[in-house]
């Protein structure tokens, strides 16, 4: 086996897999390491999805489509979706406190589990009509704070006290809808824990270890394997 080679995996899921037959046999007399050298996809990560995309206003239930929204976008969509146009609702960010503020002519119910209240950082159940309500804590409008790429054949990484398979971590610097081109200026190589690679799996997860939803966009990841002298 060569001392240096690349592996490329591509697909439309946050879990990329490849089976190798015959298996990739690494020299038993050398130690090998693996690093991520390129990740390509589009920033289609939603902060509103089917888990929490409902706004209960009076007798109406507004379903917000899966996507990436700022607070102003949520307000605009709610205005357009309300069938009772006499309902006036304001959903605004407070740029000083970083909290969100809501005022509505009808009660707003954040009790259902699929309510968008959690995204807006409200924990109380029902917001009474005709009163300005401020979220309990500053809004974290982005669900994803970090993207982590995990590889099943590597070792040597830890998150706090927990051993993990993370080979690269970053946060996309482009807005939603733009292409993510992640090419590390300094590749971190982690040891490969096996001498035979017959199955390779890469997982893209967030800071909580949950798979990231790229909404079917193509993801391409290129890896570099090299022997360690």
mmCIF file of C-alpha atoms in Angstrom:
data_model
loop_
_atom_site.group_PDB
_atom_site.id
_atom_site.type_symbol
_atom_site.label_atom_id
_atom_site.label_comp_id
_atom_site.label_asym_id
_atom_site.label_seq_id
_atom_site.Cartn_x
_atom_site.Cartn_y
_atom_site.Cartn_z
ATOM 1 C CA UNK A 1 0.000 0.000 0.000
ATOM 2 C CA UNK A 2 1.172 3.504 -0.863
ATOM 3 C CA UNK A 3 2.394 5.771 1.910
ATOM 4 C CA UNK A 4 -0.086 8.465 0.812
ATOM 5 C CA UNK A 5 -3.465 8.348 -0.954
ATOM 6 C CA UNK A 6 -6.865 10.096 -0.972
ATOM 7 C CA UNK A 7 -10.408 8.846 -0.461
ATOM 8 C CA UNK A 8 -13.483 10.724 -1.700
ATOM 9 C CA UNK A 9 -17.033 10.108 -0.534
ATOM 10 C CA UNK A 10 -20.075 11.846 -1.992
ATOM 11 C CA UNK A 11 -23.823 11.664 -1.467
ATOM 12 C CA UNK A 12 -26.972 13.509 -0.449
ATOM 13 C CA UNK A 13 -27.079 12.373 3.166
ATOM 14 C CA UNK A 14 -25.268 13.503 6.302
ATOM 15 C CA UNK A 15 -24.025 9.926 6.539
ATOM 16 C CA UNK A 16 -21.611 9.037 3.717
ATOM 17 C CA UNK A 17 -20.467 5.445 3.382
ATOM 18 C CA UNK A 18 -18.247 3.374 1.118
ATOM 19 C CA UNK A 19 -17.488 -0.344 1.058
ATOM 20 C CA UNK A 20 -14.145 -1.503 -0.333
ATOM 21 C CA UNK A 21 -13.701 -4.910 -1.946
ATOM 22 C CA UNK A 22 -11.036 -5.979 -1.876
ATOM 23 C CA UNK A 23 -10.369 -4.109 1.366
ATOM 24 C CA UNK A 24 -7.712 -1.410 1.633
ATOM 25 C CA UNK A 25 -4.803 -3.123 3.392
ATOM 26 C CA UNK A 26 -2.413 -0.846 5.264
ATOM 27 C CA UNK A 27 1.145 -1.933 5.944
ATOM 28 C CA UNK A 28 1.433 -3.719 9.325
ATOM 29 C CA UNK A 29 4.860 -2.128 9.763
ATOM 30 C CA UNK A 30 3.691 1.495 9.545
ATOM 31 C CA UNK A 31 1.314 3.763 11.402
ATOM 32 C CA UNK A 32 -1.229 5.673 9.332
ATOM 33 C CA UNK A 33 -3.269 8.805 9.927
ATOM 34 C CA UNK A 34 -6.221 10.426 8.186
ATOM 35 C CA UNK A 35 -7.222 14.055 7.711
ATOM 36 C CA UNK A 36 -9.995 15.981 5.968
ATOM 37 C CA UNK A 37 -8.679 18.107 3.114
ATOM 38 C CA UNK A 38 -11.915 19.259 1.460
ATOM 39 C CA UNK A 39 -15.658 19.448 2.122
ATOM 40 C CA UNK A 40 -18.043 20.791 -0.507
ATOM 41 C CA UNK A 41 -21.796 21.353 -0.207
ATOM 42 C CA UNK A 42 -24.375 24.137 0.055
ATOM 43 C CA UNK A 43 -25.503 25.852 3.227
ATOM 44 C CA UNK A 44 -29.071 24.586 3.207
ATOM 45 C CA UNK A 45 -29.218 23.895 6.957
ATOM 46 C CA UNK A 46 -32.668 24.892 8.263
ATOM 47 C CA UNK A 47 -33.367 26.430 11.640
ATOM 48 C CA UNK A 48 -37.083 25.767 11.181
ATOM 49 C CA UNK A 49 -38.119 22.180 10.505
ATOM 50 C CA UNK A 50 -41.089 19.913 11.104
ATOM 51 C CA UNK A 51 -40.182 19.456 14.777
ATOM 52 C CA UNK A 52 -41.045 23.063 15.663
ATOM 53 C CA UNK A 53 -42.683 24.939 12.793
ATOM 54 C CA UNK A 54 -46.128 25.884 14.120
ATOM 55 C CA UNK A 55 -47.397 29.187 15.479
ATOM 56 C CA UNK A 56 -50.711 28.990 17.332
ATOM 57 C CA UNK A 57 -52.393 32.406 17.113
ATOM 58 C CA UNK A 58 -55.937 32.630 18.444
ATOM 59 C CA UNK A 59 -57.892 29.975 16.547
ATOM 60 C CA UNK A 60 -55.368 29.767 13.705
ATOM 61 C CA UNK A 61 -52.398 27.450 13.308
ATOM 62 C CA UNK A 62 -49.668 28.751 10.999
ATOM 63 C CA UNK A 63 -47.277 26.148 9.599
ATOM 64 C CA UNK A 64 -43.942 27.671 8.599
ATOM 65 C CA UNK A 65 -42.168 25.773 5.798
ATOM 66 C CA UNK A 66 -38.820 24.143 6.527
ATOM 67 C CA UNK A 67 -36.030 26.612 5.852
ATOM 68 C CA UNK A 68 -33.560 29.108 7.263
ATOM 69 C CA UNK A 69 -35.177 32.202 8.769
ATOM 70 C CA UNK A 70 -34.274 35.389 10.564
ATOM 71 C CA UNK A 71 -36.859 36.680 13.046
ATOM 72 C CA UNK A 72 -38.092 39.249 10.506
ATOM 73 C CA UNK A 73 -38.625 36.448 7.975
ATOM 74 C CA UNK A 74 -40.814 34.565 10.451
ATOM 75 C CA UNK A 75 -42.924 37.671 11.048
ATOM 76 C CA UNK A 76 -43.316 38.290 7.312
ATOM 77 C CA UNK A 77 -44.394 34.721 6.642
ATOM 78 C CA UNK A 78 -46.909 34.744 9.499
ATOM 79 C CA UNK A 79 -48.452 37.978 8.171
ATOM 80 C CA UNK A 80 -48.852 36.463 4.711
ATOM 81 C CA UNK A 81 -50.256 33.166 6.015
ATOM 82 C CA UNK A 82 -52.898 34.501 8.409
ATOM 83 C CA UNK A 83 -56.387 34.042 6.988
ATOM 84 C CA UNK A 84 -57.844 36.505 9.487
ATOM 85 C CA UNK A 85 -56.154 39.719 8.384
ATOM 86 C CA UNK A 86 -57.598 41.575 11.365
ATOM 87 C CA UNK A 87 -55.035 39.814 13.534
ATOM 88 C CA UNK A 88 -52.044 42.078 14.028
ATOM 89 C CA UNK A 89 -48.882 40.377 15.254
ATOM 90 C CA UNK A 90 -45.404 41.779 15.749
ATOM 91 C CA UNK A 91 -42.384 39.479 16.084
ATOM 92 C CA UNK A 92 -39.230 41.548 16.451
ATOM 93 C CA UNK A 93 -35.633 41.143 17.592
ATOM 94 C CA UNK A 94 -34.414 43.469 20.336
ATOM 95 C CA UNK A 95 -30.906 44.306 19.189
ATOM 96 C CA UNK A 96 -29.928 45.603 22.632
ATOM 97 C CA UNK A 97 -30.960 42.615 24.742
ATOM 98 C CA UNK A 98 -30.705 40.049 21.898
ATOM 99 C CA UNK A 99 -34.113 38.757 22.963
ATOM 100 C CA UNK A 100 -37.202 38.429 20.796
ATOM 101 C CA UNK A 101 -40.398 40.391 21.382
ATOM 102 C CA UNK A 102 -43.976 39.498 20.480
ATOM 103 C CA UNK A 103 -47.186 41.482 20.626
ATOM 104 C CA UNK A 104 -50.424 40.229 19.152
ATOM 105 C CA UNK A 105 -54.159 41.018 19.132
ATOM 106 C CA UNK A 106 -54.816 37.341 19.929
ATOM 107 C CA UNK A 107 -53.322 34.959 22.469
ATOM 108 C CA UNK A 108 -50.225 33.116 21.207
ATOM 109 C CA UNK A 109 -49.913 29.560 22.515
ATOM 110 C CA UNK A 110 -46.391 28.149 22.813
ATOM 111 C CA UNK A 111 -47.437 25.050 24.775
ATOM 112 C CA UNK A 112 -47.569 22.514 21.895
ATOM 113 C CA UNK A 113 -44.347 20.578 21.334
ATOM 114 C CA UNK A 114 -44.216 21.586 17.658
ATOM 115 C CA UNK A 115 -44.494 25.291 18.454
ATOM 116 C CA UNK A 116 -41.859 27.695 17.180
ATOM 117 C CA UNK A 117 -41.683 29.255 20.645
ATOM 118 C CA UNK A 118 -38.499 27.400 21.566
ATOM 119 C CA UNK A 119 -36.658 28.841 18.545
ATOM 120 C CA UNK A 120 -37.730 32.316 19.667
ATOM 121 C CA UNK A 121 -36.499 31.483 23.222
ATOM 122 C CA UNK A 122 -39.907 31.624 24.921
ATOM 123 C CA UNK A 123 -40.577 29.105 27.679
ATOM 124 C CA UNK A 124 -43.885 30.407 29.013
ATOM 125 C CA UNK A 125 -47.014 28.686 27.699
ATOM 126 C CA UNK A 126 -49.537 31.303 26.578
ATOM 127 C CA UNK A 127 -48.730 34.903 25.666
ATOM 128 C CA UNK A 128 -51.744 37.043 26.450
ATOM 129 C CA UNK A 129 -53.154 39.343 23.785
ATOM 130 C CA UNK A 130 -52.369 43.060 23.493
ATOM 131 C CA UNK A 131 -49.297 42.872 25.693
ATOM 132 C CA UNK A 132 -45.627 43.097 24.759
ATOM 133 C CA UNK A 133 -43.836 39.868 25.688
ATOM 134 C CA UNK A 134 -40.057 39.447 25.795
ATOM 135 C CA UNK A 135 -38.307 36.086 25.506
ATOM 136 C CA UNK A 136 -36.799 34.631 28.666
ATOM 137 C CA UNK A 137 -33.270 34.429 27.282
ATOM 138 C CA UNK A 138 -31.401 35.792 24.228
ATOM 139 C CA UNK A 139 -32.396 34.169 20.970
ATOM 140 C CA UNK A 140 -30.169 31.534 19.414
ATOM 141 C CA UNK A 141 -31.762 31.747 15.983
ATOM 142 C CA UNK A 142 -29.226 29.306 14.513
ATOM 143 C CA UNK A 143 -29.680 25.714 15.652
ATOM 144 C CA UNK A 144 -26.213 24.676 14.507
ATOM 145 C CA UNK A 145 -23.247 26.153 16.359
ATOM 146 C CA UNK A 146 -20.636 23.781 14.926
ATOM 147 C CA UNK A 147 -20.335 21.205 12.167
ATOM 148 C CA UNK A 148 -18.324 18.131 13.088
ATOM 149 C CA UNK A 149 -17.171 15.462 10.653
ATOM 150 C CA UNK A 150 -16.801 12.022 12.208
ATOM 151 C CA UNK A 151 -14.925 9.074 10.704
ATOM 152 C CA UNK A 152 -15.412 5.524 11.961
ATOM 153 C CA UNK A 153 -11.783 4.372 11.506
ATOM 154 C CA UNK A 154 -9.981 7.122 13.428
ATOM 155 C CA UNK A 155 -9.095 7.571 17.062
ATOM 156 C CA UNK A 156 -7.458 10.225 19.220
ATOM 157 C CA UNK A 157 -10.230 12.840 19.521
ATOM 158 C CA UNK A 158 -12.128 13.941 22.609
ATOM 159 C CA UNK A 159 -15.024 16.288 23.339
ATOM 160 C CA UNK A 160 -14.826 17.165 27.005
ATOM 161 C CA UNK A 161 -14.183 13.801 28.663
ATOM 162 C CA UNK A 162 -15.848 11.736 25.911
ATOM 163 C CA UNK A 163 -13.881 9.875 23.244
ATOM 164 C CA UNK A 164 -15.210 10.652 19.754
ATOM 165 C CA UNK A 165 -14.391 10.083 16.091
ATOM 166 C CA UNK A 166 -14.311 13.784 15.091
ATOM 167 C CA UNK A 167 -11.682 14.529 12.428
ATOM 168 C CA UNK A 168 -12.683 18.129 11.634
ATOM 169 C CA UNK A 169 -14.868 20.855 13.113
ATOM 170 C CA UNK A 170 -15.912 24.188 11.623
ATOM 171 C CA UNK A 171 -18.758 26.656 11.237
ATOM 172 C CA UNK A 172 -19.900 27.700 7.738
ATOM 173 C CA UNK A 173 -18.953 31.299 6.978
ATOM 174 C CA UNK A 174 -21.375 31.680 4.055
ATOM 175 C CA UNK A 175 -25.059 32.655 4.330
ATOM 176 C CA UNK A 176 -27.878 30.164 3.662
ATOM 177 C CA UNK A 177 -28.079 29.144 0.017
ATOM 178 C CA UNK A 178 -24.383 29.726 -0.705
ATOM 179 C CA UNK A 179 -21.765 27.095 -1.414
ATOM 180 C CA UNK A 180 -19.669 25.815 1.477
ATOM 181 C CA UNK A 181 -16.049 25.258 0.442
ATOM 182 C CA UNK A 182 -14.179 24.050 3.499
ATOM 183 C CA UNK A 183 -10.475 23.541 2.792
ATOM 184 C CA UNK A 184 -8.497 23.542 6.040
ATOM 185 C CA UNK A 185 -5.323 25.616 5.901
ATOM 186 C CA UNK A 186 -3.814 23.235 8.430
ATOM 187 C CA UNK A 187 -4.979 19.629 8.164
ATOM 188 C CA UNK A 188 -5.178 17.751 11.453
ATOM 189 C CA UNK A 189 -4.247 14.101 11.011
ATOM 190 C CA UNK A 190 -5.648 11.546 13.439
ATOM 191 C CA UNK A 191 -4.439 7.944 13.823
ATOM 192 C CA UNK A 192 -6.236 5.174 11.939
ATOM 193 C CA UNK A 193 -7.202 2.440 14.386
ATOM 194 C CA UNK A 194 -7.218 -0.452 11.903
ATOM 195 C CA UNK A 195 -4.922 -1.995 9.295
ATOM 196 C CA UNK A 196 -7.805 -3.114 7.078
ATOM 197 C CA UNK A 197 -10.408 -0.674 5.732
ATOM 198 C CA UNK A 198 -13.387 -2.455 4.209
ATOM 199 C CA UNK A 199 -16.053 0.016 5.314
ATOM 200 C CA UNK A 200 -15.690 3.774 5.705
ATOM 201 C CA UNK A 201 -18.388 5.936 7.245
ATOM 202 C CA UNK A 202 -18.443 9.705 7.606
ATOM 203 C CA UNK A 203 -21.100 11.488 9.661
ATOM 204 C CA UNK A 204 -21.736 15.251 9.745
ATOM 205 C CA UNK A 205 -23.198 16.174 13.120
ATOM 206 C CA UNK A 206 -23.828 19.353 15.088
ATOM 207 C CA UNK A 207 -22.486 20.425 18.474
ATOM 208 C CA UNK A 208 -24.949 18.055 20.180
ATOM 209 C CA UNK A 209 -23.984 15.042 18.082
ATOM 210 C CA UNK A 210 -27.194 15.141 16.010
ATOM 211 C CA UNK A 211 -27.054 14.583 12.264
ATOM 212 C CA UNK A 212 -27.236 17.842 10.311
ATOM 213 C CA UNK A 213 -30.060 18.263 7.802
ATOM 214 C CA UNK A 214 -28.707 19.524 4.466
ATOM 215 C CA UNK A 215 -32.106 18.991 2.793
ATOM 216 C CA UNK A 216 -30.770 16.623 0.151
ATOM 217 C CA UNK A 217 -27.895 18.762 -1.096
ATOM 218 C CA UNK A 218 -24.899 16.873 -2.477
ATOM 219 C CA UNK A 219 -22.033 16.607 0.006
ATOM 220 C CA UNK A 220 -18.527 15.706 -1.142
ATOM 221 C CA UNK A 221 -15.698 15.028 1.295
ATOM 222 C CA UNK A 222 -12.099 14.244 0.365
ATOM 223 C CA UNK A 223 -9.733 12.626 2.838
ATOM 224 C CA UNK A 224 -5.970 12.187 2.842
ATOM 225 C CA UNK A 225 -4.375 9.059 4.287
ATOM 226 C CA UNK A 226 -0.651 9.056 4.938
ATOM 227 C CA UNK A 227 1.888 7.008 6.829
ATOM 228 C CA UNK A 228 3.396 8.604 9.910
ATOM 229 C CA UNK A 229 7.193 8.452 10.060
#
